[in-house]
Coordinates of C-alpha atoms in Angstrom, one line a residue:
X25 CA -4.6 5.4 19.5
X26 CA -3.2 8.0 17.2
X27 CA -5.7 7.2 14.5
X28 CA -8.9 7.3 16.5
X29 CA -9.7 10.9 15.6
X30 CA -8.3 10.5 12.0
X31 CA -9.5 7.2 10.6
X32 CA -7.7 6.6 7.4
X33 CA -8.0 3.9 4.7
X34 CA -5.4 3.5 1.9
X35 CA -6.5 1.4 -1.1
X36 CA -4.4 0.3 -3.9
X37 CA -6.0 -0.5 -7.3
X38 CA -4.1 -2.5 -9.8
X39 CA -5.0 -2.7 -13.5
X40 CA -3.6 -5.0 -16.2
X41 CA -3.4 -3.9 -19.8
X42 CA -1.4 -4.8 -22.9
X43 CA 1.2 -2.1 -23.7
X44 CA -0.4 -1.4 -27.1
X45 CA -3.6 -0.3 -25.4
X46 CA -2.0 2.3 -23.1
X47 CA -3.2 5.9 -23.7
X48 CA -1.6 9.1 -22.5
X49 CA -3.3 11.8 -20.5
X50 CA -1.5 14.6 -22.3
X51 CA -3.9 16.7 -24.4
X52 CA -2.9 16.9 -28.1
X53 CA -4.2 18.3 -31.4
X54 CA -5.2 22.0 -31.5
X55 CA -8.8 22.2 -32.4
X56 CA -9.7 18.8 -30.9
X57 CA -12.8 18.6 -28.6
X58 CA -12.6 18.4 -24.9
X59 CA -15.2 15.9 -23.9
X60 CA -16.6 15.3 -20.3
X61 CA -18.0 11.8 -19.8
X62 CA -20.0 10.3 -16.9
X63 CA -22.0 11.6 -14.0
X64 CA -23.4 15.1 -13.6
X65 CA -21.4 17.6 -11.6
X66 CA -22.6 18.6 -8.1
X67 CA -21.4 20.3 -5.1
X68 CA -20.3 17.1 -3.4
X69 CA -16.6 16.9 -2.8
X70 CA -15.9 20.6 -3.4
X71 CA -12.6 21.2 -1.8
X72 CA -12.6 17.6 -0.6
X73 CA -9.2 15.9 -1.3
X74 CA -7.6 19.2 -2.0
X75 CA -8.6 20.6 1.4
X76 CA -7.7 17.4 3.2
X77 CA -4.3 17.7 1.7
X78 CA -3.8 21.3 2.6
X79 CA -5.7 22.3 5.8
X80 CA -6.0 21.3 9.4
X81 CA -9.5 21.1 10.7
X82 CA -10.4 21.1 14.4
X83 CA -13.6 20.5 16.3
X84 CA -14.7 24.0 15.7
X85 CA -14.3 23.9 12.0
X86 CA -17.4 21.9 11.0
X87 CA -18.4 24.6 8.5
X88 CA -15.0 24.2 6.7
X89 CA -15.1 20.4 6.5
X90 CA -15.5 19.3 2.9
X91 CA -18.6 17.6 1.6
X92 CA -18.0 13.9 1.1
X93 CA -18.1 12.8 -2.5
X94 CA -21.2 10.8 -3.4
X95 CA -20.2 7.6 -5.1
X96 CA -22.3 5.6 -7.6
X97 CA -20.7 2.2 -8.3
X98 CA -23.1 1.3 -11.1
X99 CA -22.4 4.6 -12.9
X100 CA -18.7 4.0 -12.4
X101 CA -19.0 0.6 -14.0
X102 CA -20.7 2.0 -17.1
X103 CA -18.1 4.8 -17.4
X104 CA -15.3 2.2 -17.2
X105 CA -16.9 -0.1 -19.8
X106 CA -17.5 2.8 -22.2
X107 CA -13.9 4.0 -21.8
X108 CA -12.5 0.5 -22.4
X109 CA -14.6 0.2 -25.6
X110 CA -13.5 3.7 -26.8
X111 CA -9.9 2.7 -26.2
X112 CA -10.3 -0.7 -28.0
X113 CA -11.6 1.2 -31.0
X114 CA -8.9 3.8 -30.8
X115 CA -11.4 6.7 -30.7
X116 CA -9.7 8.9 -28.1
X117 CA -6.6 11.1 -28.5
X118 CA -6.1 11.3 -24.7
X119 CA -7.9 10.4 -21.5
X120 CA -7.7 11.6 -17.9
X121 CA -9.7 10.9 -14.7
X122 CA -11.1 13.6 -12.5
X123 CA -9.7 13.4 -9.0
X124 CA -8.7 16.0 -6.5
X125 CA -9.8 19.5 -7.4
X126 CA -11.9 18.1 -10.3
X127 CA -11.8 19.8 -13.7
X128 CA -9.3 22.5 -12.6
X129 CA -6.6 19.9 -11.9
X130 CA -7.4 17.4 -14.6
X131 CA -7.6 19.9 -17.4
X132 CA -4.4 21.8 -16.4
X133 CA -2.5 18.5 -16.1
X134 CA -3.7 17.5 -19.6
X135 CA -2.7 20.8 -21.0
X136 CA 0.7 20.8 -19.3
X137 CA 1.5 17.3 -20.5
X138 CA 0.7 18.2 -24.1
X139 CA 2.2 21.7 -24.0
X140 CA -1.1 23.2 -25.2
X141 CA -3.9 25.3 -23.9
X142 CA -7.5 24.5 -23.2
X143 CA -10.7 26.5 -23.4
X144 CA -13.6 25.3 -21.1
X145 CA -17.2 26.5 -21.1
X146 CA -18.6 25.6 -17.7
X147 CA -22.1 26.4 -19.0
X148 CA -21.9 23.2 -21.0
X149 CA -21.1 21.0 -18.0
X150 CA -24.1 18.8 -17.0
X151 CA -25.0 19.8 -13.5
X152 CA -26.8 17.9 -10.7
X153 CA -27.6 21.1 -8.7
X154 CA -28.9 24.5 -9.6
X155 CA -27.1 27.8 -9.1
X156 CA -23.5 26.4 -9.1
X157 CA -20.9 29.1 -9.6
X158 CA -18.1 28.6 -12.2
X159 CA -15.5 28.0 -9.5
X160 CA -17.7 25.3 -7.9
X161 CA -18.0 23.6 -11.3
X162 CA -14.2 23.7 -11.8
X163 CA -13.2 22.3 -8.4
X164 CA -16.1 19.9 -7.8
X165 CA -14.9 16.4 -7.0
X166 CA -18.1 14.6 -8.1
X167 CA -17.2 11.0 -8.9
X168 CA -17.6 8.8 -12.0
X169 CA -16.3 11.4 -14.5
X170 CA -13.6 11.2 -17.2
X171 CA -12.1 13.9 -19.4
X172 CA -11.1 13.0 -23.0
X173 CA -9.7 14.7 -26.0
X174 CA -11.5 13.7 -29.2
X175 CA -10.7 14.5 -32.8
X176 CA -13.7 16.2 -34.6
X177 CA -14.1 13.4 -37.1
X178 CA -14.5 10.8 -34.4
X179 CA -16.9 12.7 -32.1
X180 CA -20.1 11.0 -33.4
X181 CA -18.6 7.5 -33.0
X182 CA -17.6 8.5 -29.4
X183 CA -21.1 9.7 -28.7
X184 CA -22.6 6.5 -30.1
X185 CA -20.5 4.3 -27.8
X186 CA -21.4 6.4 -24.8
X187 CA -25.0 6.3 -25.7
X188 CA -24.9 2.5 -25.9
X189 CA -23.5 2.4 -22.4
X190 CA -25.9 5.1 -21.2
X191 CA -23.0 7.4 -20.3
X192 CA -23.3 11.2 -20.7
X193 CA -20.9 12.6 -23.2
X194 CA -20.7 16.4 -23.5
X195 CA -18.3 18.6 -25.4
X196 CA -17.2 21.3 -22.9
X197 CA -14.2 22.9 -24.6
X198 CA -11.4 22.6 -27.1
X199 CA -7.6 22.3 -27.3
X200 CA -5.8 25.6 -28.2
X201 CA -2.2 26.7 -28.8
X202 CA -2.3 29.4 -26.2
X203 CA -0.6 27.4 -23.3
X204 CA -3.3 29.0 -21.1
X205 CA -6.4 27.6 -19.3
X206 CA -9.3 29.8 -20.1
X207 CA -12.7 29.3 -18.4
X208 CA -15.8 30.7 -20.0
X209 CA -19.4 30.8 -18.8
X210 CA -21.2 31.0 -22.1
X211 CA -19.6 34.0 -23.8
X212 CA -18.2 35.5 -20.7
X213 CA -14.5 34.9 -19.8
X214 CA -14.4 34.1 -16.1
X215 CA -10.9 32.7 -15.7
X216 CA -7.6 33.0 -17.7
X217 CA -4.2 31.9 -16.5
X218 CA -1.0 30.2 -17.8
X219 CA -1.1 26.4 -17.5
X220 CA 2.3 26.5 -15.9
X221 CA 1.0 28.6 -13.0
X222 CA -1.3 25.7 -12.1
X223 CA 1.2 22.8 -12.6
X224 CA 4.9 23.6 -12.8
X225 CA 5.0 27.0 -11.2
X226 CA 2.5 26.5 -8.4
X227 CA 3.5 27.6 -4.9
X228 CA 5.6 25.2 -2.8
X229 CA 5.7 24.7 0.9
X230 CA 8.7 26.2 2.5
X231 CA 9.1 23.5 5.2
X232 CA 11.3 24.1 8.2
X233 CA 12.1 20.5 9.4
X234 CA 13.3 20.2 12.9
X235 CA 14.1 16.9 14.7
X236 CA 12.3 16.8 18.1
X237 CA 14.4 16.5 21.1
X238 CA 12.2 13.8 22.6
X239 CA 9.5 11.4 21.4
X240 CA 6.4 13.4 20.6
X241 CA 4.0 10.4 21.0
X242 CA 2.8 9.1 24.4
X243 CA 3.4 5.6 25.6
X244 CA 0.4 3.3 24.7
X245 CA -1.7 1.9 27.5
X246 CA -0.4 -1.3 29.1
X247 CA -2.5 -4.3 28.3
X248 CA 0.1 -7.0 29.0
X249 CA 2.2 -7.3 32.1
X250 CA 5.9 -8.3 31.5
X251 CA 6.2 -12.1 31.7
X252 CA 8.7 -14.8 31.2
X253 CA 6.0 -17.2 30.0
X254 CA 6.4 -17.9 26.3
X255 CA 2.7 -18.9 25.8
X256 CA 1.4 -15.7 27.5
X257 CA 3.5 -13.4 25.2
X258 CA 2.9 -15.3 22.0
X259 CA -0.9 -15.7 22.4
X260 CA -1.2 -12.0 23.3
X261 CA 0.7 -11.1 20.1
X262 CA -1.3 -13.4 17.9
X263 CA -4.5 -11.7 19.1
X264 CA -3.4 -8.1 18.9
X265 CA -5.0 -5.8 16.4
X266 CA -1.9 -5.6 14.1
X267 CA -1.3 -9.4 13.9
X268 CA -4.7 -11.1 14.3
X269 CA -6.1 -12.8 11.3
X270 CA -7.9 -10.5 8.8
X271 CA -10.1 -13.3 7.7
X272 CA -13.3 -11.7 9.0
X273 CA -12.5 -8.7 6.7
X274 CA -11.4 -10.3 3.4
X275 CA -13.9 -13.0 3.5
X276 CA -16.6 -10.4 2.9
X277 CA -15.2 -9.9 -0.6
X278 CA -14.6 -12.2 -3.6
X279 CA -10.9 -13.0 -3.8
X280 CA -11.1 -15.1 -6.9
X281 CA -13.4 -13.0 -9.2
X282 CA -12.0 -13.0 -12.8
X283 CA -10.5 -16.5 -12.1
X284 CA -6.9 -15.3 -12.2
X285 CA -6.1 -15.6 -8.5
X286 CA -3.2 -18.0 -7.8
X287 CA -2.5 -17.1 -4.2
X288 CA -5.3 -15.9 -1.9
X289 CA -5.2 -13.7 1.2
X290 CA -3.3 -15.3 4.2
X291 CA -2.1 -18.2 2.0
X292 CA 1.1 -16.4 1.1
X293 CA 2.9 -13.2 1.9
X294 CA 1.8 -11.6 -1.4
X295 CA -1.2 -12.0 -3.7
X296 CA -0.4 -13.6 -7.0
X297 CA -2.5 -13.1 -10.1
X298 CA -2.1 -14.9 -13.4
X299 CA -1.9 -12.9 -16.6
X300 CA -4.6 -14.1 -18.8
X301 CA -3.5 -12.3 -22.0
X302 CA -0.6 -13.4 -24.1
X303 CA 2.6 -11.9 -22.6
X304 CA 4.8 -12.7 -25.6
X305 CA 7.2 -14.8 -23.5
X306 CA 7.2 -12.4 -20.6
X307 CA 6.1 -13.1 -17.0
X308 CA 3.0 -15.3 -16.6
X309 CA 1.9 -13.8 -13.3
X310 CA 2.3 -10.8 -11.1
X311 CA 2.5 -10.5 -7.3
X312 CA 1.1 -7.6 -5.2
X313 CA 2.0 -6.6 -1.7
X314 CA 1.2 -3.6 0.6
X315 CA 3.0 -2.7 3.7
X316 CA 3.2 0.1 6.3
X317 CA 4.0 0.4 10.0
X318 CA 3.4 3.8 11.4
X319 CA 4.6 2.8 14.8
X320 CA 8.0 1.9 13.5
X321 CA 8.2 5.1 11.5
X322 CA 7.3 7.1 14.6
X323 CA 10.4 5.7 16.2
X324 CA 12.6 6.6 13.3
X325 CA 11.1 8.1 10.1
X326 CA 14.1 7.2 7.9
X327 CA 14.8 3.6 8.9
X328 CA 11.1 2.9 9.6
X329 CA 10.2 3.8 6.1
X330 CA 13.1 1.9 4.7
X331 CA 11.8 -1.1 6.7
X332 CA 8.4 -0.8 5.0
X333 CA 9.9 -0.7 1.6
X334 CA 12.2 -3.7 2.3
X335 CA 9.4 -5.7 3.9
X336 CA 7.2 -5.2 0.8
X337 CA 10.0 -6.5 -1.4
X338 CA 10.5 -9.4 1.1
X339 CA 6.8 -10.3 0.7
X340 CA 7.2 -10.5 -3.1
X341 CA 10.4 -12.6 -2.7
X342 CA 8.4 -15.1 -0.7
X343 CA 6.3 -16.0 -3.8
X344 CA 9.2 -15.8 -6.2
X345 CA 8.5 -12.3 -7.6
X346 CA 11.0 -9.6 -8.5
X347 CA 9.9 -6.1 -7.8
X348 CA 8.9 -3.9 -10.8
X349 CA 7.7 -0.7 -9.2
X350 CA 6.3 0.9 -6.1
X351 CA 3.5 3.4 -5.3
X352 CA 2.7 5.0 -2.0
X353 CA 0.5 7.1 0.2
X354 CA 2.1 9.4 2.7
X355 CA -0.1 9.8 5.7
X356 CA 1.2 12.5 8.1
X357 CA 0.2 15.3 10.4
X358 CA 0.6 19.0 9.8
X359 CA 3.8 19.6 7.7
X360 CA 3.7 23.2 8.7
X361 CA 4.9 22.1 12.1
X362 CA 8.7 21.6 12.2
X363 CA 8.6 18.2 13.8
X364 CA 6.1 16.8 11.3
X365 CA 8.0 18.4 8.5
X366 CA 11.1 16.5 9.7
X367 CA 9.1 13.3 9.8
X368 CA 7.9 13.8 6.2
X369 CA 11.4 14.8 4.9
X370 CA 13.2 11.9 6.6
X371 CA 10.5 9.4 5.5
X372 CA 10.8 10.4 1.9
X373 CA 14.6 10.2 2.1
X374 CA 14.4 6.7 3.6
X375 CA 12.0 5.5 0.9
X376 CA 14.2 7.0 -1.9
X377 CA 17.4 5.5 -0.6
X378 CA 15.9 2.0 0.0
X379 CA 14.4 1.9 -3.4
X380 CA 17.6 3.2 -5.1
X381 CA 19.5 0.4 -3.3
X382 CA 17.0 -2.2 -4.6
X383 CA 16.8 -0.7 -8.0
X384 CA 13.0 -0.3 -7.9
X385 CA 11.3 2.9 -9.3
X386 CA 8.5 4.9 -7.8
X387 CA 5.7 5.0 -10.4
X388 CA 3.2 7.1 -8.5
X389 CA 1.9 8.2 -5.1
X390 CA -0.2 10.7 -3.2
X391 CA -0.4 12.3 0.3
X392 CA -2.9 12.6 3.1
X393 CA -1.6 15.5 5.3
X394 CA -2.9 17.5 8.2
X395 CA -4.1 14.4 10.0
X396 CA -4.2 16.0 13.5
X397 CA -6.7 16.4 16.2
X398 CA -6.8 17.7 19.8
X399 CA -5.0 14.5 20.7
X400 CA -2.1 15.3 18.5
X401 CA -0.9 14.0 15.1
X402 CA -1.2 10.5 13.7
X403 CA 1.8 8.3 13.5
X404 CA 3.8 9.2 10.4
X405 CA 2.5 6.4 8.2
X406 CA 3.8 5.9 4.7
X407 CA 2.0 3.0 3.1
X408 CA 3.7 1.4 0.2
X409 CA 2.4 -0.9 -2.5
X410 CA 4.7 -3.0 -4.7
X411 CA 4.1 -5.1 -7.8
X412 CA 6.5 -7.9 -8.9
X413 CA 6.8 -10.2 -11.8
X414 CA 6.9 -14.0 -11.9
X415 CA 8.2 -15.9 -14.9
X416 CA 6.1 -18.9 -13.9
X417 CA 2.8 -18.8 -12.0
X418 CA 3.1 -22.5 -11.2
X419 CA 6.0 -22.0 -8.8
X420 CA 4.1 -19.5 -6.7
X421 CA 1.2 -21.9 -6.5
X422 CA 3.3 -24.4 -4.6
X423 CA 4.7 -22.1 -1.9
X424 CA 2.9 -20.3 0.9
X425 CA 3.2 -19.6 4.6
X426 CA 1.9 -23.0 5.7
X427 CA 4.2 -25.6 7.3
X428 CA 3.9 -29.2 6.2
X429 CA 4.6 -32.0 8.6
X430 CA 8.1 -33.3 8.4
X431 CA 9.6 -30.3 6.7
X432 CA 12.8 -28.8 8.1
X433 CA 12.2 -25.3 9.5
X434 CA 15.0 -22.6 9.2
X435 CA 15.6 -18.9 9.6
X436 CA 17.3 -17.2 6.6
X437 CA 19.1 -13.9 6.8
X438 CA 20.7 -11.8 9.4
X439 CA 18.0 -9.6 11.0
X440 CA 19.0 -7.4 13.9
X441 CA 15.8 -7.8 16.1
X442 CA 15.0 -5.2 18.7
X443 CA 12.2 -5.1 21.3
X444 CA 12.2 -1.3 21.2
X445 CA 9.2 -0.2 19.2
X446 CA 7.9 -3.7 18.8
X447 CA 4.4 -5.0 19.1
X448 CA 5.4 -6.7 22.3
X449 CA 6.7 -3.4 23.7
X450 CA 3.4 -1.8 22.6
X451 CA 1.3 -4.4 24.5
X452 CA 3.5 -3.7 27.6
X453 CA 2.9 0.0 27.4
X454 CA 6.5 0.9 26.8
X455 CA 7.7 4.2 25.5
X456 CA 8.6 4.5 21.8
X457 CA 12.3 4.9 21.1
X458 CA 13.6 7.8 19.0
X459 CA 15.7 5.7 16.6
X460 CA 16.0 2.3 15.1
X461 CA 19.0 0.3 14.1
X462 CA 20.6 1.0 10.7
X463 CA 19.9 -1.6 8.1
X464 CA 22.4 -3.3 5.7
X465 CA 20.1 -2.9 2.7
X466 CA 22.6 -4.7 0.4
X467 CA 22.5 -7.8 2.7
X468 CA 18.7 -7.8 2.8
X469 CA 18.7 -7.6 -0.9
X470 CA 21.0 -10.6 -1.2
X471 CA 18.8 -12.6 1.1
X472 CA 15.6 -11.6 -0.8
X473 CA 17.3 -12.8 -4.0
X474 CA 18.3 -16.1 -2.6
X475 CA 14.8 -16.8 -1.2
X476 CA 13.3 -15.7 -4.5
X477 CA 15.5 -18.0 -6.5
X478 CA 14.7 -21.0 -4.2
X479 CA 11.0 -20.4 -4.5
X480 CA 11.2 -20.2 -8.3
X481 CA 13.2 -23.4 -8.4
X482 CA 10.5 -25.1 -6.4
X483 CA 12.8 -26.0 -3.5
X484 CA 10.9 -24.3 -0.7
X485 CA 7.4 -25.2 0.4
X486 CA 7.2 -22.4 3.0
X487 CA 8.5 -18.8 2.9
X488 CA 7.3 -16.1 5.3
X489 CA 9.1 -12.9 6.1
X490 CA 9.6 -11.9 9.8
X491 CA 7.7 -8.7 10.6
X492 CA 5.4 -7.6 13.4
X493 CA 5.8 -9.9 16.4
X494 CA 9.2 -11.1 15.3
X495 CA 10.5 -14.7 14.7
X496 CA 8.1 -16.6 17.0
X497 CA 5.0 -14.9 15.6
X498 CA 6.2 -15.7 12.0
X499 CA 6.7 -19.4 13.0
X500 CA 3.3 -19.5 14.8
X501 CA 1.6 -18.0 11.7
X502 CA 3.2 -20.8 9.6
X503 CA 1.9 -23.4 12.1
X504 CA -1.6 -21.9 11.9
X505 CA -1.7 -21.8 8.1
X506 CA -0.6 -25.4 7.8
X507 CA -2.6 -26.8 10.7
X508 CA 0.5 -28.4 12.3
X509 CA 2.8 -27.6 15.2
X510 CA 6.6 -27.4 15.2
X511 CA 9.5 -28.4 17.4
X512 CA 12.0 -25.5 17.6
X513 CA 15.4 -25.5 19.3
X514 CA 17.5 -22.4 18.9
X515 CA 21.3 -22.8 18.8
X516 CA 22.8 -22.2 22.1
X517 CA 26.0 -23.4 23.9
X518 CA 24.3 -23.4 27.3
X519 CA 20.7 -23.0 28.6
X520 CA 20.0 -19.3 28.5
X521 CA 17.6 -17.4 30.7
X522 CA 14.3 -16.4 29.0
X523 CA 15.2 -12.7 29.2
X524 CA 18.3 -13.4 27.2
X525 CA 16.4 -14.9 24.2
X526 CA 13.3 -12.7 24.3
X527 CA 14.8 -10.2 21.9
X528 CA 15.6 -13.0 19.5
X529 CA 12.1 -14.5 19.9
X530 CA 9.9 -11.4 19.6
X531 CA 12.2 -8.6 18.5
X532 CA 11.4 -6.9 15.2
X533 CA 13.7 -5.9 12.4
X534 CA 13.8 -6.6 8.6
X535 CA 15.7 -9.0 6.4
X536 CA 14.7 -12.3 8.1
X537 CA 12.7 -15.1 6.7
X538 CA 11.1 -18.3 8.1
X539 CA 11.4 -21.0 5.4
X540 CA 10.6 -24.8 5.4
X541 CA 11.2 -27.6 3.0
X542 CA 13.3 -30.7 2.5
X543 CA 16.6 -30.6 4.5
X544 CA 18.7 -30.8 1.3
X545 CA 17.0 -27.6 0.0
X546 CA 17.7 -25.8 3.2
X547 CA 21.3 -26.8 3.0
X548 CA 21.6 -25.5 -0.5
X549 CA 20.1 -22.2 0.6
X550 CA 22.7 -22.0 3.4
X551 CA 25.4 -22.1 0.7
X552 CA 24.2 -18.7 -0.5
X553 CA 23.0 -16.8 2.6
X554 CA 23.2 -17.2 6.4
X555 CA 20.7 -19.9 7.4
X556 CA 20.0 -21.4 10.8
X557 CA 18.1 -24.7 11.0
X558 CA 15.6 -24.3 13.8
X559 CA 13.7 -27.6 13.9
X560 CA 10.9 -29.6 12.2
X561 CA 7.2 -29.1 11.5
X562 CA 4.7 -31.5 12.9
X563 CA 2.5 -32.4 15.9
X564 CA -0.2 -30.3 17.5
X565 CA 1.8 -27.8 19.5
X566 CA 4.6 -25.3 19.1
X567 CA 7.5 -26.3 21.4
X568 CA 10.5 -24.0 22.0
X569 CA 13.8 -24.8 23.5
X570 CA 17.4 -23.4 23.5
X571 CA 20.5 -25.1 24.7
X572 CA 18.5 -27.9 26.2
X573 CA 16.3 -25.5 28.3
X574 CA 12.6 -25.7 27.4
X575 CA 10.6 -22.5 27.2
X576 CA 7.3 -24.3 27.0
X577 CA 4.8 -25.5 24.5
X578 CA 1.8 -23.6 23.0
X579 CA -1.1 -25.8 21.7
X580 CA -2.1 -25.2 18.1
X581 CA -5.7 -24.8 19.2
X582 CA -4.8 -22.0 21.7
X583 CA -2.9 -20.2 18.9
X584 CA -5.9 -20.5 16.6
X585 CA -8.3 -19.1 19.1
X586 CA -6.0 -16.2 19.9
X587 CA -5.4 -15.3 16.3
X588 CA -9.2 -15.2 15.6
X589 CA -9.6 -12.3 18.0
X590 CA -11.1 -10.0 15.3
X591 CA -13.8 -12.5 14.5
X592 CA -15.8 -11.5 17.6
X593 CA -15.6 -7.8 16.5
X594 CA -17.3 -8.7 13.2
X595 CA -19.6 -11.4 14.5

């Protein structure tokens, strides 16, 4: 696949803090100390994230590949606890983490935000290796380090807190009024430049986007022959890499640490966390969802990215949450190549337009570019993470993706499913299309709002968005989560051929939901948005019919075995 030579992991970290405890990263107060806290600085990570975001490395470039940063989780924990105590005691004027490009980027960002200058003496930076040059110290990406601005009268208190947590605390410079970043090695000035040159006036890529005349990605290998058998297609989808249960992965980690987890993995479409602190009458819980589908974006960067944004919002709606903000990671190939530049440009436009239509702000993001090898570029893969608010955590605790016997099953919304670019098409080795259908974002938003309101009102017991694998896969996942089957009959005036309904069964799009609950609740939902009653949950198999014609039955046990395909890989 397109990721085999470029294995990527995107992780989203979410923190919860009272507003009054927030601290800015902008440096302030001429004469204040610049304090480096945490681990010693080494050569690990020199040019790491900054090189990975700005260079293409081939098989012959081993000497150019960046050193991997050396992580120390225990040191990180100590630094975190020390910083939290310093913030609780209001001892810091500003605080910034050290990420890509190390001291050079963090210091210049702090200076730019505060419209001040900084003087740094690299000779005072605690080092882990001998003979490091000043530029190495400035760009090292050694982990577990924080940069703070401290008022002189509070320096000793800061040192005492750090000493108690066994965290190094070193004054390496001072805030100035020069608007320049000056780097010293002892008494010798080794670097001097305007802060704006590093932040606001830094060089920009002059991209030359060009839409390719044809699909640039090859067809995937065929692993499933075309078939008119419902069970064959459904079981293959339930076991494919993008749909199979992730239980072998997430069960390796504690999903309820801190005792604030309301909805755990695979129980609902989004994780739900209770807010333990007093919210002053605000939301009592938050929901978190992450989405991305590089294959769909490879078909159409604009609408594929819009799909990812809308699916993320749909996931939140399924637990009753209203989106608050979005962050992202843009994983792409070499943007200096016109076709990749076009992918990146259209993807960003699709994300911006979808979010503008939903009224959701982007609060942050980063990029991972130049992900190419001799086999070509990765799929354009924007991964989006969204956080939503719930007024009442109790409502989310009562809804999930599980069917309950006797509940009425319905499809909500007006998705326009297509087999082109779908998971089923991938299994069949079909070529990727070069465009996806346009999306009525306003209609999707109305459907999300209706589902969200129904969940908050406690009227639905099941809410699951239709995504990879389409409608039938969503229904099957609800059956698996609830341990019950379902009897489904699609509206049809006459018995159709299987080929006529396959797009409806397994086609993919955005804006559709599978819901279940009491019949009267489904009827009330139908008064607001298009809703099709499909059947009832119960039994030990999933049976499907349309217009009186049966398309077969799939035993619950067979679906469970297929969906556990990843378990053997991690056995």
